[in-house]
Tab-separated table of C-alpha atoms and ligand atoms in Angstrom:
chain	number	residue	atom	x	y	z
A	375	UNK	CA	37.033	-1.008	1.447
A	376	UNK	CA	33.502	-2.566	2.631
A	377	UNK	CA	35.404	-6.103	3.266
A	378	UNK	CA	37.236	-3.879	6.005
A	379	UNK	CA	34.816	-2.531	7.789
A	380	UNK	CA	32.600	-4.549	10.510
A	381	UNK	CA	28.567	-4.089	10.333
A	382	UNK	CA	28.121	-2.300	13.693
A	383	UNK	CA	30.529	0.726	12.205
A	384	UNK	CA	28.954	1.005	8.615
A	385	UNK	CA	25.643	1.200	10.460
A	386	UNK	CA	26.903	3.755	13.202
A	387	UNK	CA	28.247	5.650	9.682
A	388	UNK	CA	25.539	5.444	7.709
A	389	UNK	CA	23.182	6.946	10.809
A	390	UNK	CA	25.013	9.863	10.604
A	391	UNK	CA	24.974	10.363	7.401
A	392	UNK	CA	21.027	10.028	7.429
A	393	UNK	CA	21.089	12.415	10.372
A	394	UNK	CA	22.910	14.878	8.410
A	395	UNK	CA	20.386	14.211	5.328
A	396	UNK	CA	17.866	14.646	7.444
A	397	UNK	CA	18.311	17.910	9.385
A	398	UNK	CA	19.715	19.220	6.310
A	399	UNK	CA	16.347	18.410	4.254
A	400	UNK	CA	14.599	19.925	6.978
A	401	UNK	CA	16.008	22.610	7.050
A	402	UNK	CA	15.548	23.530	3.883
A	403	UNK	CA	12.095	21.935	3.401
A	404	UNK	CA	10.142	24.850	3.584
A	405	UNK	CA	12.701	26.402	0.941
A	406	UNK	CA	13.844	24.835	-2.290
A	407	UNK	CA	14.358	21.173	-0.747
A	408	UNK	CA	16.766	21.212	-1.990
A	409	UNK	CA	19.415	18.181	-1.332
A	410	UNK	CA	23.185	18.642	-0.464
A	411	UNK	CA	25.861	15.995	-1.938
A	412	UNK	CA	27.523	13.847	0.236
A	413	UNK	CA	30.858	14.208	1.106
A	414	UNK	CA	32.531	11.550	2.150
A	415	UNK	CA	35.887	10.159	3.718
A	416	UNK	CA	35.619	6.929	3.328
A	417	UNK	CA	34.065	4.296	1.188
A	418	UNK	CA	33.134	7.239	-0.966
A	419	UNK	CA	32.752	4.733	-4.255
A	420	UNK	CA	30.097	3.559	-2.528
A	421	UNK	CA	27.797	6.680	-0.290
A	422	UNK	CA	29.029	9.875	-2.387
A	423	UNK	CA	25.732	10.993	-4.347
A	424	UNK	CA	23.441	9.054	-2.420
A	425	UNK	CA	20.705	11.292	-1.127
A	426	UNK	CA	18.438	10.711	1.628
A	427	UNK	CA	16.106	7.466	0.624
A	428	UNK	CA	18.808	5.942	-0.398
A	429	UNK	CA	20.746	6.384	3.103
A	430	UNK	CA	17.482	5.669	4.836
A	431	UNK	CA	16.909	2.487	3.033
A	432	UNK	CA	20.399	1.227	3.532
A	433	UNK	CA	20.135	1.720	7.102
A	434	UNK	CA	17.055	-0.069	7.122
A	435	UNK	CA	18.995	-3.242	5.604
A	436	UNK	CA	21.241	-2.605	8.082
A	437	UNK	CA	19.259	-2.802	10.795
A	438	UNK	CA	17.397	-6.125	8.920
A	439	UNK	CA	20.754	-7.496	8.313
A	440	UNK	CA	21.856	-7.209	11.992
A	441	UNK	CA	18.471	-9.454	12.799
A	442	UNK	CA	19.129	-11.969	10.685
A	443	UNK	CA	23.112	-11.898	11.340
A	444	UNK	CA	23.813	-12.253	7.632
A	445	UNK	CA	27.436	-11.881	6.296
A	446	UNK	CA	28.965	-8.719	4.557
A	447	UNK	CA	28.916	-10.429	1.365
A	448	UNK	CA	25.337	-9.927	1.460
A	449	UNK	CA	26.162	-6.410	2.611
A	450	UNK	CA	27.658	-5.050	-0.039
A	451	UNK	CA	25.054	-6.810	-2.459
A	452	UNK	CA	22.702	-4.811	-1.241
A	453	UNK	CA	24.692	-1.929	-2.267
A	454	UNK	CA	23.313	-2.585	-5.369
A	455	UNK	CA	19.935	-1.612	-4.595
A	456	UNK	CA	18.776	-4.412	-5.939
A	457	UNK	CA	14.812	-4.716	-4.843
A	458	UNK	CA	15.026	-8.519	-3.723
A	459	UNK	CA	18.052	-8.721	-2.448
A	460	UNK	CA	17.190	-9.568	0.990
A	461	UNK	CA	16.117	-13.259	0.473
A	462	UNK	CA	13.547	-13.483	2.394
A	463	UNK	CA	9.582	-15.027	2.158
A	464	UNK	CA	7.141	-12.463	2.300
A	465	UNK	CA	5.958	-14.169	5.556
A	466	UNK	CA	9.489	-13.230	6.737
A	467	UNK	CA	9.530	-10.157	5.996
A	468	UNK	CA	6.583	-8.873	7.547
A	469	UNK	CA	7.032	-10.853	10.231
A	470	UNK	CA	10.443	-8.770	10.777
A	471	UNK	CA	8.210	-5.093	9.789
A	472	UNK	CA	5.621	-6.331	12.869
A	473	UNK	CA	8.820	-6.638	14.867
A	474	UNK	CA	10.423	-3.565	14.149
A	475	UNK	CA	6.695	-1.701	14.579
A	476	UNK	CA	5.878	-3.764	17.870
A	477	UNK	CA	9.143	-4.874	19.102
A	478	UNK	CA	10.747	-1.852	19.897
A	479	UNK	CA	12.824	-2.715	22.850
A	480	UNK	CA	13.999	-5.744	21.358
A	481	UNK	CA	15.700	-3.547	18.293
A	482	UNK	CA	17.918	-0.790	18.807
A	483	UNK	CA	15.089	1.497	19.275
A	484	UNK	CA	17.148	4.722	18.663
A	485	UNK	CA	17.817	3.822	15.092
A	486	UNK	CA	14.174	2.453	15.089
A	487	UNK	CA	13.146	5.673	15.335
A	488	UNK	CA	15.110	7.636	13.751
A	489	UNK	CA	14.719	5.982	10.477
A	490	UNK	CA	10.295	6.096	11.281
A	491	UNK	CA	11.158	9.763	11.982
A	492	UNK	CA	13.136	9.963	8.492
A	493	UNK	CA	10.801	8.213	6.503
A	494	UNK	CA	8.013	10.555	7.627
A	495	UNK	CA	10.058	13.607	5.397
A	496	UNK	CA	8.572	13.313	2.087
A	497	UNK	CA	11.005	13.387	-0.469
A	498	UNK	CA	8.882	13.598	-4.022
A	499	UNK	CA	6.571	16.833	-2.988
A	500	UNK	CA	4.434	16.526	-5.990
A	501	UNK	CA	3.626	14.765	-9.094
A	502	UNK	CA	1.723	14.632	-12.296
A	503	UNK	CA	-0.411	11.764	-13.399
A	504	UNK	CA	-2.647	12.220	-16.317
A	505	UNK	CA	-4.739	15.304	-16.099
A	506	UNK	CA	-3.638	15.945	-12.287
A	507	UNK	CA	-0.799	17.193	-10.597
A	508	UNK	CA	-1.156	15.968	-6.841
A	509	UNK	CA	0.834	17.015	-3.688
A	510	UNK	CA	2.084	13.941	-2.438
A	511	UNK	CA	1.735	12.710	1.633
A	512	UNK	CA	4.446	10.648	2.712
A	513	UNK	CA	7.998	9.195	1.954
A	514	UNK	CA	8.373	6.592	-0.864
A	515	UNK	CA	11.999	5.118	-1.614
A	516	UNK	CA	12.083	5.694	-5.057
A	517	UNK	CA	15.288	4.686	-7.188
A	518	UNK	CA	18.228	7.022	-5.954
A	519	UNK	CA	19.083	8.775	-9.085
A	520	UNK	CA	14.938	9.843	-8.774
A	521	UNK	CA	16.120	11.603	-5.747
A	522	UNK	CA	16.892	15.124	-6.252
A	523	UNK	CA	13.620	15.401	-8.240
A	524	UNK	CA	10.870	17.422	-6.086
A	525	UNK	CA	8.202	16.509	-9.176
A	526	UNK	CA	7.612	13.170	-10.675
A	527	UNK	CA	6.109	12.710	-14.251
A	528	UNK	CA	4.093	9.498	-14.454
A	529	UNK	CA	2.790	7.827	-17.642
A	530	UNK	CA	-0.960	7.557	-16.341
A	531	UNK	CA	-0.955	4.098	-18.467
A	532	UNK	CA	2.140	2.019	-17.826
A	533	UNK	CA	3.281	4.103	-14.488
A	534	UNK	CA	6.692	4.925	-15.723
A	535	UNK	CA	8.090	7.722	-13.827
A	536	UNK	CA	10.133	10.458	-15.371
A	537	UNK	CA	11.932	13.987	-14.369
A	538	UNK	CA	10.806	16.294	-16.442
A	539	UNK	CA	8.297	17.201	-18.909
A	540	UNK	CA	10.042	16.702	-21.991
A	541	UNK	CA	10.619	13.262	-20.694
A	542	UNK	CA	7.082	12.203	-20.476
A	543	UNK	CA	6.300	14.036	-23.727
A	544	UNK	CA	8.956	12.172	-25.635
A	545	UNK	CA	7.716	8.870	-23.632
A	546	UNK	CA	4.174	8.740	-24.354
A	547	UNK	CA	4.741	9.489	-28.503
A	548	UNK	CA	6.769	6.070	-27.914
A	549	UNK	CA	4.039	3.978	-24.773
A	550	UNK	CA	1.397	2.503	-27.237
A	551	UNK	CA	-0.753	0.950	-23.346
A	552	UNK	CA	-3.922	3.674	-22.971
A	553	UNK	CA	-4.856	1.277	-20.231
A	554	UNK	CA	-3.178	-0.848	-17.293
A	555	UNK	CA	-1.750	-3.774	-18.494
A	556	UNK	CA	-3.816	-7.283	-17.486
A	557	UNK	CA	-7.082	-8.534	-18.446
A	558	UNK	CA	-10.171	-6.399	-17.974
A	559	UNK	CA	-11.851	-8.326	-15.478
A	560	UNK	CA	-15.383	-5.861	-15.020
A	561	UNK	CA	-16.670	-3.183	-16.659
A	562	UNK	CA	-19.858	-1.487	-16.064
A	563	UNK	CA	-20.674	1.991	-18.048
A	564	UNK	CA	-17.725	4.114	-17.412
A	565	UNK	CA	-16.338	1.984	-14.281
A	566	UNK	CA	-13.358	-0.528	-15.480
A	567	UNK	CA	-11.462	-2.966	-13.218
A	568	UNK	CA	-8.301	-4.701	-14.680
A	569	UNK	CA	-6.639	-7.519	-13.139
A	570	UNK	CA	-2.097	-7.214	-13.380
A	571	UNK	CA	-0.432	-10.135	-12.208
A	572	UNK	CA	2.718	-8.814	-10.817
A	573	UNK	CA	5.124	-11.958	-12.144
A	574	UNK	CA	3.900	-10.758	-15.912
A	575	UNK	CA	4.063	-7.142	-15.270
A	576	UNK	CA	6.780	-6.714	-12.342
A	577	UNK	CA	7.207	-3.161	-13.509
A	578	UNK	CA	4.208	-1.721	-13.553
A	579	UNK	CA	3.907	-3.368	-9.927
A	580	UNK	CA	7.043	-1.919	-9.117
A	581	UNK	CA	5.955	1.253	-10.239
A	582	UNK	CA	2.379	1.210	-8.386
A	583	UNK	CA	4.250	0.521	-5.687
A	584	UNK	CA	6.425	3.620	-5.574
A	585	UNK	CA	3.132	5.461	-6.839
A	586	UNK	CA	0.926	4.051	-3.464
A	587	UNK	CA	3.553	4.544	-0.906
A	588	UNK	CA	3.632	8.092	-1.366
A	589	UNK	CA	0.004	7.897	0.381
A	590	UNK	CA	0.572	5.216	2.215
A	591	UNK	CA	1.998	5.778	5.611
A	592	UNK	CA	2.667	2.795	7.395
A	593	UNK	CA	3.025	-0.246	4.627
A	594	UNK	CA	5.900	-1.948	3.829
A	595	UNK	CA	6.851	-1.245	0.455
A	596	UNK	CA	6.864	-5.060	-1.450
A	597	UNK	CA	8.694	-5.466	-3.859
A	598	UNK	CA	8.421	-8.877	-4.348
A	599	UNK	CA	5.357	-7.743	-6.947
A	600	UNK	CA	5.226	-11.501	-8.495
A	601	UNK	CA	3.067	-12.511	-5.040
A	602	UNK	CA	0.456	-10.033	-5.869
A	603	UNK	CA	-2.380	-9.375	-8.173
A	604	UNK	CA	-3.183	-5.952	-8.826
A	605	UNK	CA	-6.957	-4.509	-8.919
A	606	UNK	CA	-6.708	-1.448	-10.864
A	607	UNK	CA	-9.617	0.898	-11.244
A	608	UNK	CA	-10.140	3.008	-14.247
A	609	UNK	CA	-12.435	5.744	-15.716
A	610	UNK	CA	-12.405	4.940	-19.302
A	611	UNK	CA	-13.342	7.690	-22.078
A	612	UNK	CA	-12.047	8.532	-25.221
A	613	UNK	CA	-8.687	9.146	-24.630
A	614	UNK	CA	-8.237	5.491	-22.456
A	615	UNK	CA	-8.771	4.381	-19.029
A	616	UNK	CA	-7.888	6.380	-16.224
A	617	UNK	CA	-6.826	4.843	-12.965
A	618	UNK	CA	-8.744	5.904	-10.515
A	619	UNK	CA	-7.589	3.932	-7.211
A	620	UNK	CA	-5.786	0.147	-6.709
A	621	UNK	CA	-6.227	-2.805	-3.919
A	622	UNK	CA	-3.407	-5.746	-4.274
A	623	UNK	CA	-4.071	-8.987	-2.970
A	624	UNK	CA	-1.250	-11.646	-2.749
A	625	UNK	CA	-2.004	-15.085	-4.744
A	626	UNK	CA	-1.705	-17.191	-1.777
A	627	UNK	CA	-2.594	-15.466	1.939
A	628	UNK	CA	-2.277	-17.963	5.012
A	629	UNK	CA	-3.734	-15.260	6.826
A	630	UNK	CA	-7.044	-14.972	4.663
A	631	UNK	CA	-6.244	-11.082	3.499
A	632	UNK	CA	-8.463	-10.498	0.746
A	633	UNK	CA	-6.428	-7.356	0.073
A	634	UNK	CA	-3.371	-5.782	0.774
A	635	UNK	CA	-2.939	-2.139	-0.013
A	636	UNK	CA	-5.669	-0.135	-0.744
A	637	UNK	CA	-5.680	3.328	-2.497
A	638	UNK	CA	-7.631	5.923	-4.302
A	639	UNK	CA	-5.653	8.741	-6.049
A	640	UNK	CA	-6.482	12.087	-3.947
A	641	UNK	CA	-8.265	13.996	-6.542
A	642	UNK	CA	-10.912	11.073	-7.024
A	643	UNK	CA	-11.235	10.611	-3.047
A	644	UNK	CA	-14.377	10.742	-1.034
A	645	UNK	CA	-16.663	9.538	-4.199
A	646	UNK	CA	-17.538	6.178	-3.055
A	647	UNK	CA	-14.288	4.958	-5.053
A	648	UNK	CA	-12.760	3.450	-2.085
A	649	UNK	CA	-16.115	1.978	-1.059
A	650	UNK	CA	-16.084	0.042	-4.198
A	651	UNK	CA	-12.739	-1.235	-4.556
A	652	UNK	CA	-13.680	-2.438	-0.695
A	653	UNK	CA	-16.389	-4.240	-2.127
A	654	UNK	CA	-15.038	-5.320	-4.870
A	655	UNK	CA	-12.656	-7.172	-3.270
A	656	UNK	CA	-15.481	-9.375	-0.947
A	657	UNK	CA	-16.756	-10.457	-4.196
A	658	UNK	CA	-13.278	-11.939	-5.618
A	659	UNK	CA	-13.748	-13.678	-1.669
A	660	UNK	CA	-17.478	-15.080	-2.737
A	661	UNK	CA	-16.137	-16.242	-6.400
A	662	UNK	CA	-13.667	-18.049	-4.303
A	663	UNK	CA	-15.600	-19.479	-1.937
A	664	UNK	CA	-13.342	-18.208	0.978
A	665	UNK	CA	-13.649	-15.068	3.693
A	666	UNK	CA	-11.487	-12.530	3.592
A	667	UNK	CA	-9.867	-9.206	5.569
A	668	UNK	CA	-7.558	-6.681	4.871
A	669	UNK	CA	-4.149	-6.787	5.989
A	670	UNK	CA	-2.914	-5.136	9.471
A	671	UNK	CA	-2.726	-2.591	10.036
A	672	UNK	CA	-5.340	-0.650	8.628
A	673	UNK	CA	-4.645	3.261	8.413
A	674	UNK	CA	-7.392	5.932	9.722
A	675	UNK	CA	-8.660	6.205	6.762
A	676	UNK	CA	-8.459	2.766	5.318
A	677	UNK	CA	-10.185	2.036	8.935
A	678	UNK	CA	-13.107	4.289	8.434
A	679	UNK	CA	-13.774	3.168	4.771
A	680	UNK	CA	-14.165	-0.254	6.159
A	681	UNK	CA	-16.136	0.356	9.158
A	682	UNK	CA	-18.521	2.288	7.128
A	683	UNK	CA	-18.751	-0.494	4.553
A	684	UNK	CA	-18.907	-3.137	7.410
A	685	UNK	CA	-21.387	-1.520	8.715
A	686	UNK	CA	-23.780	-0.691	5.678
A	687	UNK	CA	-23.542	-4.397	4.695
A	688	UNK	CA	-24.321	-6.060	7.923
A	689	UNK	CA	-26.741	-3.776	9.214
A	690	UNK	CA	-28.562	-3.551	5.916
A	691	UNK	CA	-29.307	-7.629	6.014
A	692	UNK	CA	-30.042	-7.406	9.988
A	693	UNK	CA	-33.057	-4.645	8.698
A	694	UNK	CA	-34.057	-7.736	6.344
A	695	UNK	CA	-33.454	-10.699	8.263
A	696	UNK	CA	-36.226	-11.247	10.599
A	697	UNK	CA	-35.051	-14.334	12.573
A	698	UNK	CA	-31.867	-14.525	14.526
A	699	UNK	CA	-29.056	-14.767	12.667
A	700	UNK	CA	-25.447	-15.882	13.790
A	701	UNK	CA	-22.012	-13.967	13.005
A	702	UNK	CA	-20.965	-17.375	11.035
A	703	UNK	CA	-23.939	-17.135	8.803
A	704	UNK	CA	-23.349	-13.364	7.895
A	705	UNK	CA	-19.330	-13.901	7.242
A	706	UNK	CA	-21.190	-16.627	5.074
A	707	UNK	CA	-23.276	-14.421	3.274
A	708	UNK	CA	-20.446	-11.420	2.738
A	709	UNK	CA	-17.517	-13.240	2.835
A	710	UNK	CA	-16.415	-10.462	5.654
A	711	UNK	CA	-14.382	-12.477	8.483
A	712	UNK	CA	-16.178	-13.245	11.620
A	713	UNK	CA	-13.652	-11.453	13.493
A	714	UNK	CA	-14.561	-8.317	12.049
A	715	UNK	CA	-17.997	-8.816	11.811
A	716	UNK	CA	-17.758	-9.275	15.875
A	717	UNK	CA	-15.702	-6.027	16.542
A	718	UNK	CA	-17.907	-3.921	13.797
A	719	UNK	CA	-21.064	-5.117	15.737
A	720	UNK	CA	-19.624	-4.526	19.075
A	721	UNK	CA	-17.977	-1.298	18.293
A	722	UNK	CA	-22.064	-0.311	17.759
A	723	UNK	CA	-22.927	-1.655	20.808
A	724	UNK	CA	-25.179	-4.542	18.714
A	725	UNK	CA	-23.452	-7.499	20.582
A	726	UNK	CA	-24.399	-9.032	23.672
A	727	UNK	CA	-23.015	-11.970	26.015
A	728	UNK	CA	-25.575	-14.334	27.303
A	729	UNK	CA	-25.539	-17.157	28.709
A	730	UNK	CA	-22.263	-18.003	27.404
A	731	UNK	CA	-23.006	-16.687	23.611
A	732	UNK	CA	-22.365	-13.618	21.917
A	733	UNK	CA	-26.488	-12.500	20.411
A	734	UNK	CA	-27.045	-10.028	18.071
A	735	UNK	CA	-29.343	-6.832	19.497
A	736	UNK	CA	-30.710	-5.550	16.645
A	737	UNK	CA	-33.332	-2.614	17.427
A	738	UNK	CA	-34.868	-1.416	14.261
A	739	UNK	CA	-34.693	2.425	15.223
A	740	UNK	CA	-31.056	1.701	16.190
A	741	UNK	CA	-30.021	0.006	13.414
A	742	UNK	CA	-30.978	2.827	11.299
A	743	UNK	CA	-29.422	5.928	13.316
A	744	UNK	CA	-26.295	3.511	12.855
A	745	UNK	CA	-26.885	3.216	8.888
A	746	UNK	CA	-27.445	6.774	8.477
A	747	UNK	CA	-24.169	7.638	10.472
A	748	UNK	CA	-22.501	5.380	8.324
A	749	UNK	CA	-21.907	7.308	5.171
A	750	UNK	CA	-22.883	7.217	1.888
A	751	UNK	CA	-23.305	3.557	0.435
A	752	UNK	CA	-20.239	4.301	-2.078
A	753	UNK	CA	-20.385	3.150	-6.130
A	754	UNK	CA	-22.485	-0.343	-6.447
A	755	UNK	CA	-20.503	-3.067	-7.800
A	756	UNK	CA	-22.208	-4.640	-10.422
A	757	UNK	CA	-21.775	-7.844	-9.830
A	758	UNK	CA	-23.261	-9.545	-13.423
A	759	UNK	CA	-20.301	-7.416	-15.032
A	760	UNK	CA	-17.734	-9.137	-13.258
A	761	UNK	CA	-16.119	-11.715	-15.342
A	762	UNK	CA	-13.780	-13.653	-13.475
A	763	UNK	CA	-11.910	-16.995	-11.946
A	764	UNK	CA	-9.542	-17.087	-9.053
A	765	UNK	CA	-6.323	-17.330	-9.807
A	766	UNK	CA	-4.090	-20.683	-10.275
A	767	UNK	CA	-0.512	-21.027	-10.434
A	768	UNK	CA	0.182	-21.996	-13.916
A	769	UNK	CA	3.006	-24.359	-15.080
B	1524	ACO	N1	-12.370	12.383	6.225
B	1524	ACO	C1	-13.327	11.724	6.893
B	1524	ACO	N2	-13.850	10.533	6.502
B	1524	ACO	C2	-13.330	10.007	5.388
B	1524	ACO	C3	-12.327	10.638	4.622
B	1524	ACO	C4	-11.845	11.884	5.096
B	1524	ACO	N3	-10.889	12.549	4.416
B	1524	ACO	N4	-12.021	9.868	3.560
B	1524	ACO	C5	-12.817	8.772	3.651
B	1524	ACO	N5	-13.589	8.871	4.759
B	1524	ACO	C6	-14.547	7.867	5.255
B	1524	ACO	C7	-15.956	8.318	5.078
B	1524	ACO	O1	-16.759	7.639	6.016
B	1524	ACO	C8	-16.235	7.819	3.678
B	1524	ACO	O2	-17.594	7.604	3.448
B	1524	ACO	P1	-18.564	8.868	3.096
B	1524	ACO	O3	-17.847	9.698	2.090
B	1524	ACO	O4	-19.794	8.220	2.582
B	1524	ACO	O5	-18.763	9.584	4.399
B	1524	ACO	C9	-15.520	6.497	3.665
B	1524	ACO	O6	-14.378	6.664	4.490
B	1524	ACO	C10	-15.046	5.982	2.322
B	1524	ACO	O7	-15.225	6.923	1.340
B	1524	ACO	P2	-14.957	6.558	-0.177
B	1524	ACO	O8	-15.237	7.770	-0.994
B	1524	ACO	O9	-15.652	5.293	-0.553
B	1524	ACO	O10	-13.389	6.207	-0.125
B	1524	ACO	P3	-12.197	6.901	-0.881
B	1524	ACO	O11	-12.335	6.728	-2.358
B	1524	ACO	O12	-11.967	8.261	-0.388
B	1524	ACO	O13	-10.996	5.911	-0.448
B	1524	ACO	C11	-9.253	5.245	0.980
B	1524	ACO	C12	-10.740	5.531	0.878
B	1524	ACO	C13	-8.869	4.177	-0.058
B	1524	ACO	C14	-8.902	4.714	2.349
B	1524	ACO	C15	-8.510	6.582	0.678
B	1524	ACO	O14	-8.761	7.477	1.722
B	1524	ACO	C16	-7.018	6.437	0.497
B	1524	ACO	O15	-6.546	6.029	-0.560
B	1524	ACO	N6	-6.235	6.813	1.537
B	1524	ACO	C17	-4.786	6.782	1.451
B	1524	ACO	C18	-4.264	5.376	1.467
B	1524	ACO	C19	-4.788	4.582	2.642
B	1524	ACO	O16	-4.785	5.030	3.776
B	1524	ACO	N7	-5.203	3.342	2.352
B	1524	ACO	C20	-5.655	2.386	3.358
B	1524	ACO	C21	-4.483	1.764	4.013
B	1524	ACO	S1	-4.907	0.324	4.907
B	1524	ACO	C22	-4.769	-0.962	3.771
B	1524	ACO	O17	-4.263	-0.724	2.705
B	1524	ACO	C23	-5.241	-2.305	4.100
B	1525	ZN	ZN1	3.708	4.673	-20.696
């Protein structure tokens, strides 16, 4: 039936299903959220039973596959929901999710924005994870057959995701992990940090993945895990280690991001958590001898976590430093990119242009009305505890 059918009219089909998905999810949001089967005429083997994600996330192929002008071979492989189906680099790919973010009148915007508007329905409402059960913020495209679940029961340890209770009862008498898989790369009283490669574990990346995005508005969901390493961070008692929050980081950035996605699980947020894992990740830059910045874009909150840690760390070594200093010698000394060393400086009016050169204005009283308005320092990373080398392709 696909081979019949031309790419323009399964897109214009599947739009209306997700339009019909979506105004029927809405409508019953507030309710049981219930989500209605699809009925369909035509090439029901393939859409009957698919509920909204799935729609969504085969009209975003769609609109992907139109880009690149790839056959319907490839079409109906991607029917198979196959996570890297769409053979692309990850340099492709996000240079194709900047597109369809900036490039709106290059796309067709209407489906553009329907499918943003879509996305922005949350589908899971709430799950549990260890000893909390936490309403969730945003869309994530779990696994279809995950999607007439409103709760999601995740193994706290190895991130499986299950439907019910009983499920995660019956799977944690078999999961022997009472910590994230990896190598413990820090640990400093209670404080853990583990280090998952996501070609050895793709599942548990996989599974972070679908974990983060439900807090995570505006990043691309990757599932192309082996590029990444994942930072986990744990509480560890008794009973295991706890994860706490997450940063990934890709192996090899052209772009020098020392960090992907950042998260810290809502019940643990506004501790100094995020503050940490922020700093954390400038010291994997100093141990590699290299700046780093966190990928674009940054959300509000991922933007005010950095400013304030910006901030603390540049204005705490211009109360120290008692001769001029340049922007190239502090990236130096923090391994934060000049580029946002600049904008941090002159979004507190601290930068100056003369005479051809941008000088640093630092006023003592200023510098500490700016420090105090800049939050709380967050959790110290203990920097003798971290036991770690950068990583090399092996083989
Ligand atoms: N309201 C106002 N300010 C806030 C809030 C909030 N809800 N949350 C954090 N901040 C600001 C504050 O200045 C805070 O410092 P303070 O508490 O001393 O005033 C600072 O950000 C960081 O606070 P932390 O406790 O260190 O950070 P937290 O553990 O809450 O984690 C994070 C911050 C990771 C951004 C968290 O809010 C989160 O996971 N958000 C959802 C996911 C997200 O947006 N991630 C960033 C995406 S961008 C990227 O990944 C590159
Ligand atoms: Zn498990």
């Amino acid at each position: 039936m696909l081979e019949q059918l031309d790419l323009d009219s399964v897109e214009t089909y599947i739009d209306e299903k997700v339009e019909d998905k979506a105004t029927s999810l809405k409508m019953t949001r507030h309710q049981k959220r219930k989500i209605d089967e699809t009925h369909v005429k035509s090439i029901e083997g393939l859409m009957s039973g698919l509920c909204l994600s799935s729609l969504i996330l085969i009209q975003w192929r769609l609109i992907l596959m139109k880009r690149w002008r790839t056959s319907l071979e490839e079409v109906s492989y991607t029917w198979s929901f196959q996570a890297t189906s769409l053979k692309m680099t990850r340099h492709q790919k996000r240079k194709i999710d900047e597109t369809h973010v900036k490039g709106h009148e290059e796309l067709d915007a209407a489906s553009l924005r329907e499918h943003e508007e879509i996305t922005k329905v949350k589908n899971i409402a709430t799950i549990e994870l260890g000893r909390y059960e936490i309403e969730t913020w945003y869309f994530s495209p779990f696994p279809p057959e995950y999607n007439d679940s409103l709760k999601l029961y995740f193994c706290e340890f190895c991130l499986n995701f299950l439907k019910s209770k009983e499920q995660l009862q019956r799977h944690t008498k078999k999961c022997d992990l009472k910590h994230p898989p990896g190598d413990e790369i820090y640990r400093s009283g209670t404080l853990s940090m583990f280090e998952v490669d996501g070609k050895k574990n793709k599942v548990y990346g996989q599974n972070l993945c679908y974990l983060a995005k439900l807090f995570l508005d505006h990043k691309t969901l990757y599932y192309d895990v082996d590029l990444f390493l994942f930072y986990i961070l744990c509480e560890c008692d008794d009973r295991g280690c706890h994860m706490v929050g997450y940063f990934s980081k890709e192996k090899h950035s052209e772009e020098s991001y020392n960090l992907a996605c950042i998260l810290t699980l809502p019940p643990y947020q506004r501790k100094g958590y995020g503050k940490f894992l922020i700093a954390f990740s400038y010291e994997l830059s100093k141990k590699e001898g290299k700046v780093g910045t966190p990928e674009k874009p940054l959300s509000d909150l991922g933007l005010l976590s950095y400013r304030g840690y910006w901030t603390r760390v540049l204005l705490d070594i211009l109360k120290k430093h008692k001769s001029n200093i340049s922007i190239k010698e502090l990236s130096d000394m923090t391994a934060i990119k000049a580029d946002d060393i600049l904008s941090t400086l002159q979004t507190l009016d601290l930068i100056q242009y003369r005479k051809g050169q941008h000088v640093i204005c630092a006023d003592p009283k200023v510098l500490d009305r700016h420090l105090k308005a800049a939050g709380r320092g967050g959790l110290e990373v203990n920097v003798s505890k971290l036991i770690w080398t950068p990583y090399k392709e092996q083989g």
